[in-house]
Structure formats: C-alpha cells, structure tokens
Coordinates of C-alpha atoms (C1' of nucleotides) in Angstrom, one line a residue:
Chain D
M1 CA 46.5 -5.3 14.6
K2 CA 43.5 -6.4 16.9
S3 CA 41.6 -9.0 15.6
Y4 CA 37.8 -9.3 15.0
K5 CA 35.3 -11.0 17.1
I6 CA 32.9 -12.6 15.7
L7 CA 29.5 -14.3 17.1
V8 CA 28.2 -17.1 14.9
V9 CA 24.2 -17.8 15.8
D10 CA 23.3 -21.0 13.7
D11 CA 20.7 -24.1 15.1
E12 CA 22.8 -26.4 13.1
E13 CA 25.7 -27.5 15.3
D14 CA 27.9 -28.7 12.6
L15 CA 27.9 -25.7 10.4
C16 CA 28.7 -23.7 13.6
E17 CA 32.0 -25.6 13.9
I18 CA 32.7 -25.4 10.5
L19 CA 32.6 -21.8 10.4
Q20 CA 34.4 -21.2 13.6
F21 CA 37.0 -23.3 12.4
N22 CA 37.4 -21.6 9.0
L23 CA 37.2 -18.2 10.5
Q24 CA 39.8 -18.6 13.1
N25 CA 41.8 -19.5 10.6
E26 CA 41.3 -16.3 9.0
G27 CA 42.6 -14.8 12.5
F28 CA 39.1 -14.3 13.3
E29 CA 38.1 -14.5 17.4
V30 CA 35.1 -16.4 16.8
D31 CA 32.0 -17.3 19.3
T32 CA 29.0 -19.7 18.7
A33 CA 25.4 -19.9 19.7
F34 CA 23.2 -22.3 18.8
S35 CA 19.7 -20.4 19.7
A36 CA 19.2 -16.9 19.2
E37 CA 18.7 -17.2 23.4
E38 CA 21.7 -18.7 23.9
A39 CA 23.4 -15.7 22.2
L40 CA 21.4 -13.2 23.8
A41 CA 23.1 -14.6 26.8
K42 CA 26.1 -13.3 26.0
N43 CA 27.4 -9.8 26.0
I44 CA 26.9 -8.7 22.3
A45 CA 28.5 -5.4 22.6
D46 CA 31.8 -7.3 22.6
Y47 CA 31.3 -8.4 19.4
D48 CA 32.4 -6.7 15.8
L49 CA 30.1 -8.4 13.4
L50 CA 27.3 -11.5 13.8
L51 CA 26.4 -13.9 11.5
L52 CA 22.9 -14.8 12.0
D53 CA 21.1 -17.5 11.0
V54 CA 17.4 -17.0 9.9
M55 CA 16.0 -19.9 10.8
M56 CA 16.0 -21.1 13.8
G57 CA 14.4 -22.2 16.8
P58 CA 11.7 -19.8 18.6
I59 CA 13.5 -16.6 17.9
S60 CA 14.7 -16.1 14.1
G61 CA 17.7 -14.3 13.1
F62 CA 15.4 -10.8 11.8
R63 CA 13.8 -11.0 15.3
M64 CA 17.4 -11.2 17.0
A65 CA 18.9 -8.6 14.9
D66 CA 15.5 -6.3 15.4
T67 CA 16.1 -6.5 19.0
L68 CA 20.0 -6.0 18.6
K69 CA 19.1 -2.6 16.6
K70 CA 17.2 -1.4 19.3
N71 CA 19.5 -1.5 21.8
T72 CA 22.4 1.8 21.5
Q73 CA 25.1 -0.6 22.5
T74 CA 24.4 -3.5 19.8
A75 CA 22.8 -1.3 17.1
K76 CA 25.8 -0.8 15.2
I77 CA 27.1 -4.1 15.3
P78 CA 27.1 -5.4 12.0
V79 CA 25.0 -8.4 11.0
I80 CA 25.0 -10.9 8.1
F81 CA 22.7 -13.3 7.4
L82 CA 22.3 -16.8 6.7
T83 CA 19.3 -18.6 5.0
A84 CA 18.3 -21.0 3.3
K85 CA 15.6 -19.1 2.4
D86 CA 16.3 -17.2 -0.8
T87 CA 13.2 -15.5 -1.5
E88 CA 12.8 -11.8 -2.2
N89 CA 10.2 -11.6 0.8
D90 CA 12.9 -12.4 3.1
T91 CA 15.8 -10.4 1.5
L92 CA 13.5 -7.6 2.4
T93 CA 12.8 -7.9 5.9
G94 CA 16.5 -8.6 6.5
F95 CA 17.5 -5.4 5.1
T96 CA 14.7 -3.4 7.2
V97 CA 15.8 -4.9 10.0
G98 CA 19.4 -3.4 9.4
A99 CA 21.3 -6.4 7.7
D100 CA 24.8 -5.3 6.2
D101 CA 24.5 -8.6 3.9
Y102 CA 22.8 -11.6 3.3
I103 CA 24.3 -14.9 2.5
S104 CA 22.2 -17.9 0.9
K105 CA 23.2 -21.3 1.8
P106 CA 24.4 -23.2 0.7
F107 CA 27.3 -20.9 0.6
S108 CA 31.5 -21.8 0.3
I109 CA 33.4 -20.7 2.7
K110 CA 35.7 -18.2 0.7
E111 CA 32.4 -16.6 0.1
V112 CA 31.4 -16.3 3.5
I113 CA 35.0 -14.6 4.5
A114 CA 35.0 -12.5 1.4
R115 CA 31.7 -11.0 2.7
I116 CA 32.6 -10.7 6.4
K117 CA 35.8 -9.0 5.4
A118 CA 34.1 -6.8 2.8
V119 CA 31.3 -5.7 5.5
L120 CA 33.8 -4.8 8.2
K121 CA 35.7 -2.9 5.9
R122 CA 32.4 -1.0 5.1
T123 CA 31.5 -0.4 8.5
S124 CA 34.8 0.3 10.1
N125 CA 34.8 3.7 7.6
K126 CA 31.3 4.0 8.9
N127 CA 31.4 4.2 12.2
E128 CA 33.0 7.4 12.4
P129 CA 31.7 10.2 9.9
E130 CA 28.1 9.8 10.3
Q131 CA 27.2 12.5 8.2
N132 CA 23.9 13.7 9.7
I133 CA 23.3 16.5 7.8
L134 CA 20.2 18.4 6.7
K135 CA 20.2 20.4 3.6
Y136 CA 18.1 23.5 2.0
E137 CA 19.6 24.6 -1.1
N138 CA 22.9 26.0 0.1
L139 CA 22.3 25.8 3.8
E140 CA 23.7 22.8 5.5
I141 CA 23.3 21.7 9.3
S142 CA 25.3 18.9 10.6
L143 CA 23.2 17.0 13.4
Q144 CA 26.6 15.7 15.1
N145 CA 28.6 19.3 14.7
K146 CA 25.9 21.0 15.6
K147 CA 27.0 23.4 13.3
I148 CA 25.5 24.8 10.1
T149 CA 27.1 26.2 6.9
I150 CA 26.1 28.4 4.2
S151 CA 27.3 28.3 0.8
G152 CA 30.3 26.4 2.5
K153 CA 31.1 28.8 5.0
E154 CA 30.3 28.3 8.9
I155 CA 28.2 29.9 11.0
E156 CA 28.2 29.6 14.6
L157 CA 24.9 29.4 16.0
T158 CA 24.0 29.0 20.1
K159 CA 22.1 25.8 21.2
K160 CA 18.7 27.3 21.1
E161 CA 19.3 28.9 17.8
F162 CA 20.5 25.5 16.2
E163 CA 17.9 23.7 17.8
I164 CA 14.9 26.2 16.6
L165 CA 16.5 25.9 13.0
K166 CA 16.6 21.8 13.2
L167 CA 13.0 21.5 14.3
L168 CA 12.2 23.8 11.8
L169 CA 13.9 22.8 8.9
E170 CA 12.6 19.3 9.8
N171 CA 9.5 20.0 9.3
P172 CA 9.4 22.2 6.3
N173 CA 6.2 24.2 6.3
H174 CA 4.9 22.9 9.0
V175 CA 3.7 25.8 11.4
F176 CA 5.1 25.4 14.8
S177 CA 3.1 27.3 17.7
R178 CA 5.4 28.8 20.2
E179 CA 3.9 26.7 22.8
E180 CA 4.9 23.8 20.6
I181 CA 8.4 25.0 20.1
L182 CA 9.0 25.6 24.1
S183 CA 7.9 22.5 25.0
R184 CA 10.2 20.8 22.1
I185 CA 13.2 22.9 22.8
W186 CA 13.3 24.0 26.5
D187 CA 13.3 21.9 29.7
N188 CA 11.8 24.4 32.1
V189 CA 8.9 25.6 30.0
Y190 CA 8.8 29.0 32.4
V191 CA 10.0 31.7 29.5
L192 CA 8.1 33.6 28.1
D193 CA 6.5 33.3 24.4
R194 CA 8.4 36.5 23.9
T195 CA 11.5 34.8 24.4
I196 CA 11.0 32.4 20.9
D197 CA 10.5 35.9 19.3
V198 CA 13.8 36.8 20.5
N199 CA 15.4 34.0 19.2
I200 CA 13.9 33.6 16.2
T201 CA 14.8 37.1 15.2
R202 CA 19.1 36.2 16.3
L203 CA 18.6 33.3 14.3
R204 CA 17.3 34.7 11.5
K205 CA 20.1 37.6 11.1
K206 CA 22.8 34.7 11.8
I207 CA 21.3 32.5 8.4
E208 CA 21.0 35.0 6.0
P209 CA 19.9 34.8 3.1
Y210 CA 17.8 32.2 4.6
G211 CA 16.4 34.4 7.4
N212 CA 13.6 35.2 5.1
N213 CA 12.6 31.4 4.8
I214 CA 11.9 31.4 8.6
I215 CA 8.1 32.9 8.4
T216 CA 5.8 34.2 11.1
R217 CA 2.4 33.2 10.8
M218 CA 0.8 35.7 12.5
G219 CA -1.7 34.3 15.7
Y220 CA -0.1 30.5 14.6
G221 CA 3.6 30.7 15.0
Y222 CA 6.6 30.0 12.7
C223 CA 7.8 27.8 10.1
F224 CA 10.7 27.6 7.7
E225 CA 9.2 27.6 4.1
S226 CA 10.5 26.2 1.4
Chain I
M1 CA -5.9 14.8 -13.1
K2 CA -2.7 16.1 -12.8
S3 CA 0.4 13.9 -14.7
Y4 CA 3.4 12.5 -12.9
K5 CA 6.9 13.9 -13.4
I6 CA 9.4 11.9 -14.1
L7 CA 13.3 11.9 -14.4
V8 CA 15.3 9.4 -16.0
V9 CA 18.8 9.4 -15.6
D10 CA 20.8 6.8 -17.6
D11 CA 24.2 6.7 -19.7
E12 CA 22.9 5.0 -22.1
E13 CA 20.9 7.7 -24.5
D14 CA 19.6 4.8 -26.6
L15 CA 17.8 3.7 -23.2
C16 CA 16.8 6.8 -21.7
E17 CA 14.5 7.6 -25.2
I18 CA 13.1 4.3 -25.1
L19 CA 11.8 4.9 -21.5
Q20 CA 11.2 8.3 -22.1
F21 CA 8.7 7.3 -25.1
N22 CA 7.3 4.6 -23.7
L23 CA 6.7 6.2 -20.3
Q24 CA 5.3 9.7 -22.0
N25 CA 2.9 7.0 -24.0
E26 CA 1.9 6.0 -20.4
G27 CA 0.8 9.8 -19.8
F28 CA 4.0 10.5 -17.6
E29 CA 5.8 13.9 -18.0
V30 CA 9.5 12.6 -18.8
D31 CA 12.6 14.3 -19.1
T32 CA 15.9 12.7 -19.2
A33 CA 19.6 13.6 -18.2
F34 CA 22.5 11.6 -19.3
S35 CA 24.5 11.7 -16.3
A36 CA 24.1 12.6 -12.6
E37 CA 26.0 15.6 -13.2
E38 CA 23.3 17.1 -15.9
A39 CA 20.5 15.9 -13.4
L40 CA 21.4 17.6 -10.4
A41 CA 21.6 20.8 -12.6
K42 CA 17.6 20.3 -12.9
N43 CA 15.3 21.3 -10.6
I44 CA 14.8 17.6 -8.8
A45 CA 12.4 19.2 -6.7
D46 CA 10.2 19.0 -9.7
Y47 CA 9.7 15.7 -10.3
D48 CA 7.7 13.1 -8.5
L49 CA 9.9 10.3 -9.2
L50 CA 13.5 9.5 -10.4
L51 CA 14.4 6.6 -12.4
L52 CA 18.3 6.0 -11.6
D53 CA 20.7 4.0 -13.2
V54 CA 23.3 2.6 -10.6
M55 CA 26.5 2.7 -12.7
M56 CA 26.9 6.0 -14.8
G57 CA 29.9 8.5 -15.1
P58 CA 32.0 9.8 -11.9
I59 CA 28.9 10.0 -10.0
S60 CA 26.5 6.7 -9.5
G61 CA 23.5 6.9 -9.1
F62 CA 23.7 5.6 -5.5
R63 CA 25.9 8.8 -4.3
M64 CA 23.1 10.6 -6.2
A65 CA 20.5 9.1 -4.2
D66 CA 22.5 9.9 -1.1
T67 CA 22.6 13.4 -2.1
L68 CA 19.4 13.9 -2.8
K69 CA 18.2 12.1 0.7
K70 CA 20.3 14.6 2.3
N71 CA 18.1 17.5 1.2
T72 CA 14.6 18.8 2.6
Q73 CA 13.6 19.7 -0.6
T74 CA 14.3 16.5 -2.5
A75 CA 14.3 13.9 0.2
K76 CA 10.9 12.4 0.2
I77 CA 11.1 11.7 -3.7
P78 CA 10.7 8.1 -4.8
V79 CA 13.4 6.4 -6.3
I80 CA 13.8 3.6 -8.3
F81 CA 17.4 2.5 -9.3
L82 CA 18.2 0.7 -12.7
T83 CA 21.1 -1.6 -13.0
A84 CA 22.8 -4.3 -14.9
K85 CA 24.4 -5.2 -11.6
D86 CA 22.5 -7.8 -9.7
T87 CA 24.9 -8.9 -7.0
E88 CA 23.1 -8.3 -3.5
N89 CA 25.7 -6.2 -2.3
D90 CA 24.2 -3.5 -4.9
T91 CA 20.7 -4.2 -3.8
L92 CA 21.7 -3.8 -0.2
T93 CA 23.6 -0.4 -0.9
G94 CA 20.2 0.6 -2.6
F95 CA 18.1 -0.1 0.0
T96 CA 20.3 2.0 2.9
V97 CA 20.1 4.9 0.3
G98 CA 16.5 4.5 0.4
A99 CA 15.4 3.0 -2.8
D100 CA 11.7 2.6 -3.2
D101 CA 12.3 -0.4 -5.5
Y102 CA 15.0 -1.9 -7.7
I103 CA 15.3 -2.9 -11.5
S104 CA 17.5 -5.0 -13.0
K105 CA 18.6 -4.6 -16.5
P106 CA 17.5 -6.2 -18.9
F107 CA 13.7 -5.5 -17.9
S108 CA 10.5 -5.4 -19.9
I109 CA 8.9 -1.5 -20.2
K110 CA 5.9 -3.3 -18.9
E111 CA 7.6 -4.0 -15.5
V112 CA 9.1 -0.4 -15.6
I113 CA 5.9 1.2 -15.5
A114 CA 4.0 -1.9 -13.3
R115 CA 6.9 -0.4 -10.7
I116 CA 6.5 2.8 -11.4
K117 CA 2.7 3.0 -10.9
A118 CA 3.3 0.6 -7.7
V119 CA 5.9 3.2 -6.5
L120 CA 3.8 6.3 -6.9
K121 CA 1.0 4.7 -5.3
R122 CA 2.6 3.9 -2.5
T123 CA 4.4 7.3 -1.9
S124 CA 1.5 9.4 -3.2
N125 CA -0.4 8.3 -0.2
K126 CA 2.8 8.8 2.2
N127 CA 3.5 12.0 1.0
E128 CA 0.5 13.6 2.7
P129 CA -0.7 11.1 5.2
E130 CA -1.4 14.4 7.1
Q131 CA -4.5 14.4 5.6
N132 CA -4.4 17.9 6.7
I133 CA -5.5 19.4 3.5
L134 CA -9.1 20.2 2.8
K135 CA -10.2 20.6 -0.7
Y136 CA -12.9 21.9 -3.0
E137 CA -12.3 21.8 -6.3
N138 CA -9.3 23.8 -6.7
L139 CA -9.2 25.3 -3.3
E140 CA -7.2 23.7 -1.0
I141 CA -6.7 24.2 2.4
S142 CA -3.3 23.1 4.3
L143 CA -4.1 23.1 8.1
Q144 CA -0.4 22.2 9.0
N145 CA 0.4 25.3 6.6
K146 CA -2.3 27.4 7.8
K147 CA -2.4 28.4 3.9
I148 CA -4.5 27.9 1.2
T149 CA -4.0 28.0 -2.4
I150 CA -6.5 28.4 -5.2
S151 CA -5.6 26.5 -8.2
G152 CA -2.1 26.1 -6.5
K153 CA -1.8 30.1 -5.9
E154 CA -1.4 31.1 -2.7
I155 CA -3.4 33.2 -0.9
E156 CA -2.8 34.8 2.5
L157 CA -5.6 34.5 5.1
T158 CA -5.3 35.9 8.4
K159 CA -5.9 33.7 11.1
K160 CA -10.0 34.4 11.8
E161 CA -10.1 34.3 7.9
F162 CA -8.4 31.1 7.9
E163 CA -10.5 29.8 11.0
I164 CA -13.6 30.7 9.5
L165 CA -13.1 28.9 6.1
K166 CA -12.2 25.8 7.8
L167 CA -15.0 25.6 10.3
L168 CA -17.0 26.1 6.8
L169 CA -15.3 23.8 4.8
E170 CA -14.7 21.0 6.9
N171 CA -18.8 21.1 6.9
P172 CA -20.0 21.9 3.7
N173 CA -23.2 22.7 3.4
H174 CA -24.1 23.3 6.7
V175 CA -25.0 26.2 8.1
F176 CA -23.5 27.9 11.2
S177 CA -25.4 30.7 13.2
R178 CA -23.1 33.6 14.1
E179 CA -23.5 32.7 17.1
E180 CA -21.9 29.1 16.1
I181 CA -19.5 30.3 14.6
L182 CA -18.3 33.1 17.5
S183 CA -18.2 30.1 19.9
R184 CA -16.3 28.4 18.1
I185 CA -13.6 30.3 16.6
W186 CA -13.6 33.4 19.1
D187 CA -12.0 33.4 22.6
N188 CA -14.0 36.2 24.1
V189 CA -17.4 36.3 22.9
Y190 CA -17.5 39.7 23.3
V191 CA -17.8 41.0 20.1
L192 CA -20.7 41.7 17.8
D193 CA -22.5 39.9 15.3
R194 CA -21.5 42.5 12.6
T195 CA -18.0 41.4 13.1
I196 CA -18.6 37.8 11.3
D197 CA -20.3 39.6 8.4
V198 CA -16.9 42.1 8.0
N199 CA -15.0 38.7 8.5
I200 CA -16.9 37.0 6.0
T201 CA -16.8 39.6 3.2
R202 CA -13.1 40.0 3.6
L203 CA -12.6 36.4 3.6
R204 CA -15.1 36.3 0.3
K205 CA -13.0 38.7 -1.1
K206 CA -9.6 36.8 -0.8
I207 CA -10.7 33.6 -1.9
E208 CA -12.1 34.7 -5.1
P209 CA -13.7 32.9 -7.3
Y210 CA -15.0 30.7 -4.2
G211 CA -16.1 33.9 -2.7
N212 CA -19.9 33.1 -4.0
N213 CA -19.7 29.5 -2.6
I214 CA -20.0 31.1 1.0
I215 CA -24.1 31.4 0.9
T216 CA -25.7 33.9 3.2
R217 CA -28.6 32.1 4.8
M218 CA -31.0 35.1 5.7
G219 CA -31.8 35.0 9.3
Y220 CA -29.6 31.6 9.8
G221 CA -25.9 32.5 9.3
Y222 CA -23.6 31.3 6.4
C223 CA -22.4 27.8 4.6
F224 CA -20.3 27.2 2.1
E225 CA -21.7 25.4 -0.7
S226 CA -20.6 22.6 -2.9
Chain G
dT1 C1' 37.4 34.1 40.3
dC2 C1' 37.1 36.9 36.1
dC3 C1' 35.4 37.2 32.1
dT4 C1' 33.1 35.9 27.9
dT5 C1' 28.8 34.0 25.6
dT6 C1' 24.4 32.4 26.1
dT7 C1' 19.9 33.2 27.1
dG8 C1' 16.1 35.5 29.3
dT9 C1' 13.1 40.0 29.8
dA10 C1' 11.4 44.4 29.6
dA11 C1' 10.5 48.5 27.2
dT12 C1' 9.3 50.3 23.2
dA13 C1' 8.1 50.6 18.2
dA14 C1' 6.1 48.7 14.3
dG15 C1' 3.0 46.6 12.0
dA16 C1' -1.4 43.8 11.2
dA17 C1' -5.1 41.9 12.4
dT18 C1' -9.5 42.8 14.1
dG19 C1' -13.7 45.2 15.7
dT20 C1' -16.7 49.0 15.2
dA21 C1' -19.9 52.4 13.4
dA22 C1' -22.1 54.5 9.8
dT23 C1' -24.0 54.1 5.4
dA24 C1' -26.0 51.4 1.2
dC25 C1' -28.0 47.3 0.1
dT26 C1' -31.1 43.6 -0.7
dA27 C1' -34.6 40.7 0.1
dA28 C1' -38.5 39.6 2.0
dA29 C1' -43.1 41.3 3.9
dT30 C1' -46.8 44.0 4.4
Chain M
dA1 C1' -44.8 50.1 -3.4
dT2 C1' -43.2 50.6 1.1
dT3 C1' -41.0 49.4 4.8
dT4 C1' -38.6 46.9 7.9
dA5 C1' -35.3 43.6 9.2
dG6 C1' -31.2 41.2 7.9
dT7 C1' -26.9 41.9 5.7
dA8 C1' -22.8 44.0 2.6
dT9 C1' -19.4 47.2 2.4
dT10 C1' -16.5 50.7 3.5
dA11 C1' -13.4 53.4 6.5
dC12 C1' -11.4 54.4 10.6
dA13 C1' -10.3 53.1 15.3
dT14 C1' -8.6 50.1 18.7
dT15 C1' -6.5 46.1 20.1
dC16 C1' -3.4 42.2 19.3
dT17 C1' 0.6 40.3 17.7
dT18 C1' 5.5 40.5 16.4
dA19 C1' 10.2 42.5 16.0
dT20 C1' 13.8 45.2 17.9
dT21 C1' 16.9 46.9 20.6
dA22 C1' 19.2 46.9 25.2
dC23 C1' 20.1 45.6 29.5
dA24 C1' 20.0 41.8 32.9
dA25 C1' 20.8 37.5 34.5
dA26 C1' 22.5 32.7 33.8
dA27 C1' 25.5 29.8 32.4
dG28 C1' 30.3 28.2 31.0
dG29 C1' 35.4 28.4 30.4
dA30 C1' 39.9 30.1 31.4

DNA sequence: TCCTTTTGTAATAAGAATGTAATACTAAAT
DNA sequence: ATTTAGTATTACATTCTTATTACAAAAGGA
C-alpha cells in the first residue's frame, strides 16, 4: 500500500519537527517547510495532503491555500489548517478557501493523526465520483458523463444538443438569443441562425416530455422554463 | 408585503411545534416535516428558507440539502442547519453543502429568528441581483425573461409590445413622441406613425388594469403615468 | 477506407407578429 | 355647434420568425 505524502507548513520549526516525527511514525511520508514561500517552491502537486499554519510570515496559510485552489493541479489536494486563532471568522475564511478540516492549537498529536486519516479517507472516495448533476424534476443531466436521464432512463444527446441543454438548464428562465448561444457553444460562429432552430428541434424531441420546457421567445431566442 | 414561507424539518416534533409557533408569531408562514422524506414529498421550491435538522432518520439534513442543491428549482433556497452535534467536522460538511448558516442546539428562539432574518436579507438581495426586474405596483417586467406578470399572473407580450412597455416604464412620466419610440425600438424607421398607435392599443389591452397608466398626450405622444 | 453519426443547410410549411387602411371616436378650436 | 386634427379601434394583408423535413457535408470510428 502506497504511503501518503504530507507537507507540513509552519513557521514554528519545533512544531514541524514534532509533527514530522510523529506522522512518519504513523507511516506517512512527511516534508516540512517553514514558510509559505518555501512550501510553494516545492512541487506541491506531489503531496496528498497539506497541513497549513494559518499565522505565519508574509503569506498566511489561507492565502497559500487560496493560491493552490486556483491551480488545477493542486486544487483538489486536501488542506488542514492549524491555528491558534479560534474565532468564527477565521474558521469561516478557512472554509471558503476549501479547508477540509481545521485544528486549533494546542492540539494533541493523536487528534491530528485522526483528522488526517479522516480527511484522507473522505477525499480518496471523493476524487472519483464527482457528481456534477443538474436536475429539473426527473430530468437529470450529468456534466461529467455528458449524458442525461429522464426518470432514470438514459437519453443519448449529441454534443451540441447537450451543450445547449446544459446552458439553458444552468440558467433557467433566462432567454438566450441565438447569437448568445452561438458564441457560447460554437467555435466558429460561421453558421446560420437557423442551425440553432434545428438543434433545438432535435433536442426537444429527444427530451420528451421536457421538450415543452424549452420555450421559444419570438424575436428574442430560447429559454428553459421551470 | 409578502410573507416568507419557511419549512422546518426536524424529527423532534415538539421542537418543530415550538419553532412553528414562534416563527408564525414573527409573521412567517411555517410548515413542518418530521423527516427528510416527508419534507421531500412537499413542493420544496415553494419555500423561501429551510431549517434542517442534521441528525434525523435515514436521510440526514446534510444529504437532503445536498439533493436540493442539485436541483435547479431548489438550489438557491437558503438553508440553515440545526444540530446538536457541534463538532467541527459537521460544521464543515454543512458549509460544503451550501449552508447559509448553522445553529447549534440548544438555541434561543431569538437567535433563530435573528439568523433567519439575516439569511433572508442576504439572499433576497442575491436571488435577484439581476435588477432585471422593473416594477410598478403589481406590474412586474423581467428583462431576462422578456416576460411580464400582473399580480403574479403571467402575460404574454410580443416583442414590440414588450419593448414599448419597457421603454415607458423605465422612464415613468416621461412623454415619448412617436418619432422617439420609433427610432428606439424599430430597426427600419419606415413605418407609419399610426403603427405606434396600434401597438399601444394592443399593449393597453393586454396589461389591464394598467392600460390606463399609458397616457396619451395629444400632439406629443405617450407616457406611463405613475 | 467504408460506414456511422453528427452537424449544417436549404426549402418549405406553419404560425405569429406587425403594419396598413378604413372607419369611428374624441378633444380641442373656432 | 361645427369643424378639424389627432387618436382609437378593427379587420385584414403582409412580413417575419420559427418549425420541420429531407438531404448534404463533415467528423469520427472501426
């Protein structure tokens, strides 16, 4: 069984060592960094989990996590924050940045280990079945599958049909002009407006009985009406 | 002023009643359900806010909220979780599921009411941050929908009718000459002045009882009088 | 490559929106 | 009062917009 790699980032060097020692004892691979800058110099994508101190140096743990969340390669790496500050406000900020857990100092090593294991367990499951599903009544559209089901029955849509339905369903009751649909879904915009009509017709037919939810707004365009 | 509809879901029936009684006293409309299943049987989309117990029956409040967030019709309804468990872990799940607030039992009714009002205030701005709605009394015109409603009842307008109403309503009490209306709404200006009259007539008829608000200024044009 | 599927186009049909003209009103002006 | 200019209303004609169909052209897979 592959061992997990953990990066500990904290400006208290003693604490880093203590954590490193104990976590290695638990079978994790552990690296440490004493500042966000030092951490960011490493290849973060290699790690399976980050332990970030909130209060340190010029770049706080929050800001560091924020940065990582914006990078596709590191966005999904679970983060546990370590902090002495225990105000609600901080807790909240941590969450908005996508913290997977939050540990207040002082903490027991046992607690840290338990949390780490919990987070790893949770996220290892999560990585796969990323359920991006849009629903309207019995109409479910799965963004990862590019498939839709109606009352559980699978319906095959072509790419264009799918994209149109997705666009409309993401903004129910919003009227999209043909120009808007074209520019959002087509790469080359050199197709006729009538093309949209045809695709709408095809889509409507396939998603019965929800075809009627795609409404024509004469002179304006189309919208999905809920 | 319309009162907000709140759904309370908790397996402690006593608590439900207490909340219902107190919230009704505050002027809310309140329904209760004693399980997620019971709640889901209702038309959730009707409610303006949900109070969800975390720990109940086979479907937890978290899972219920999760389900709702995936449905276009219910995704934007604010959720406040009620829980006896005050562990950080639960708090976390609550946020990821899109909780708008989080109240730990035991709580004071005053606190609950305050939180509800805060959340409603926050989200009521958010729900239609698209100031795409023009209003005059019970006449609402939604710019993204290209639709209008009168006392909640939907009225179908044609494009020209809609554009005229929009123009007038955006500038109440301003008299627009036929020339001005033409140049603003018509692409080719090669139509007769009388065309406006006809469109005004049609519009007036459709927006009863607000037809009379579109005033004729003899020799000048039309305006919407408020 | 051949075959299948997707996608775009063109032609036509259907339907809705809009414009026009004829006529009836209405309010101001003489 | 009568006239007149401006407006309302109606029915009808026209024009626009969309729906539908069949077919052609790309795009993709085996």
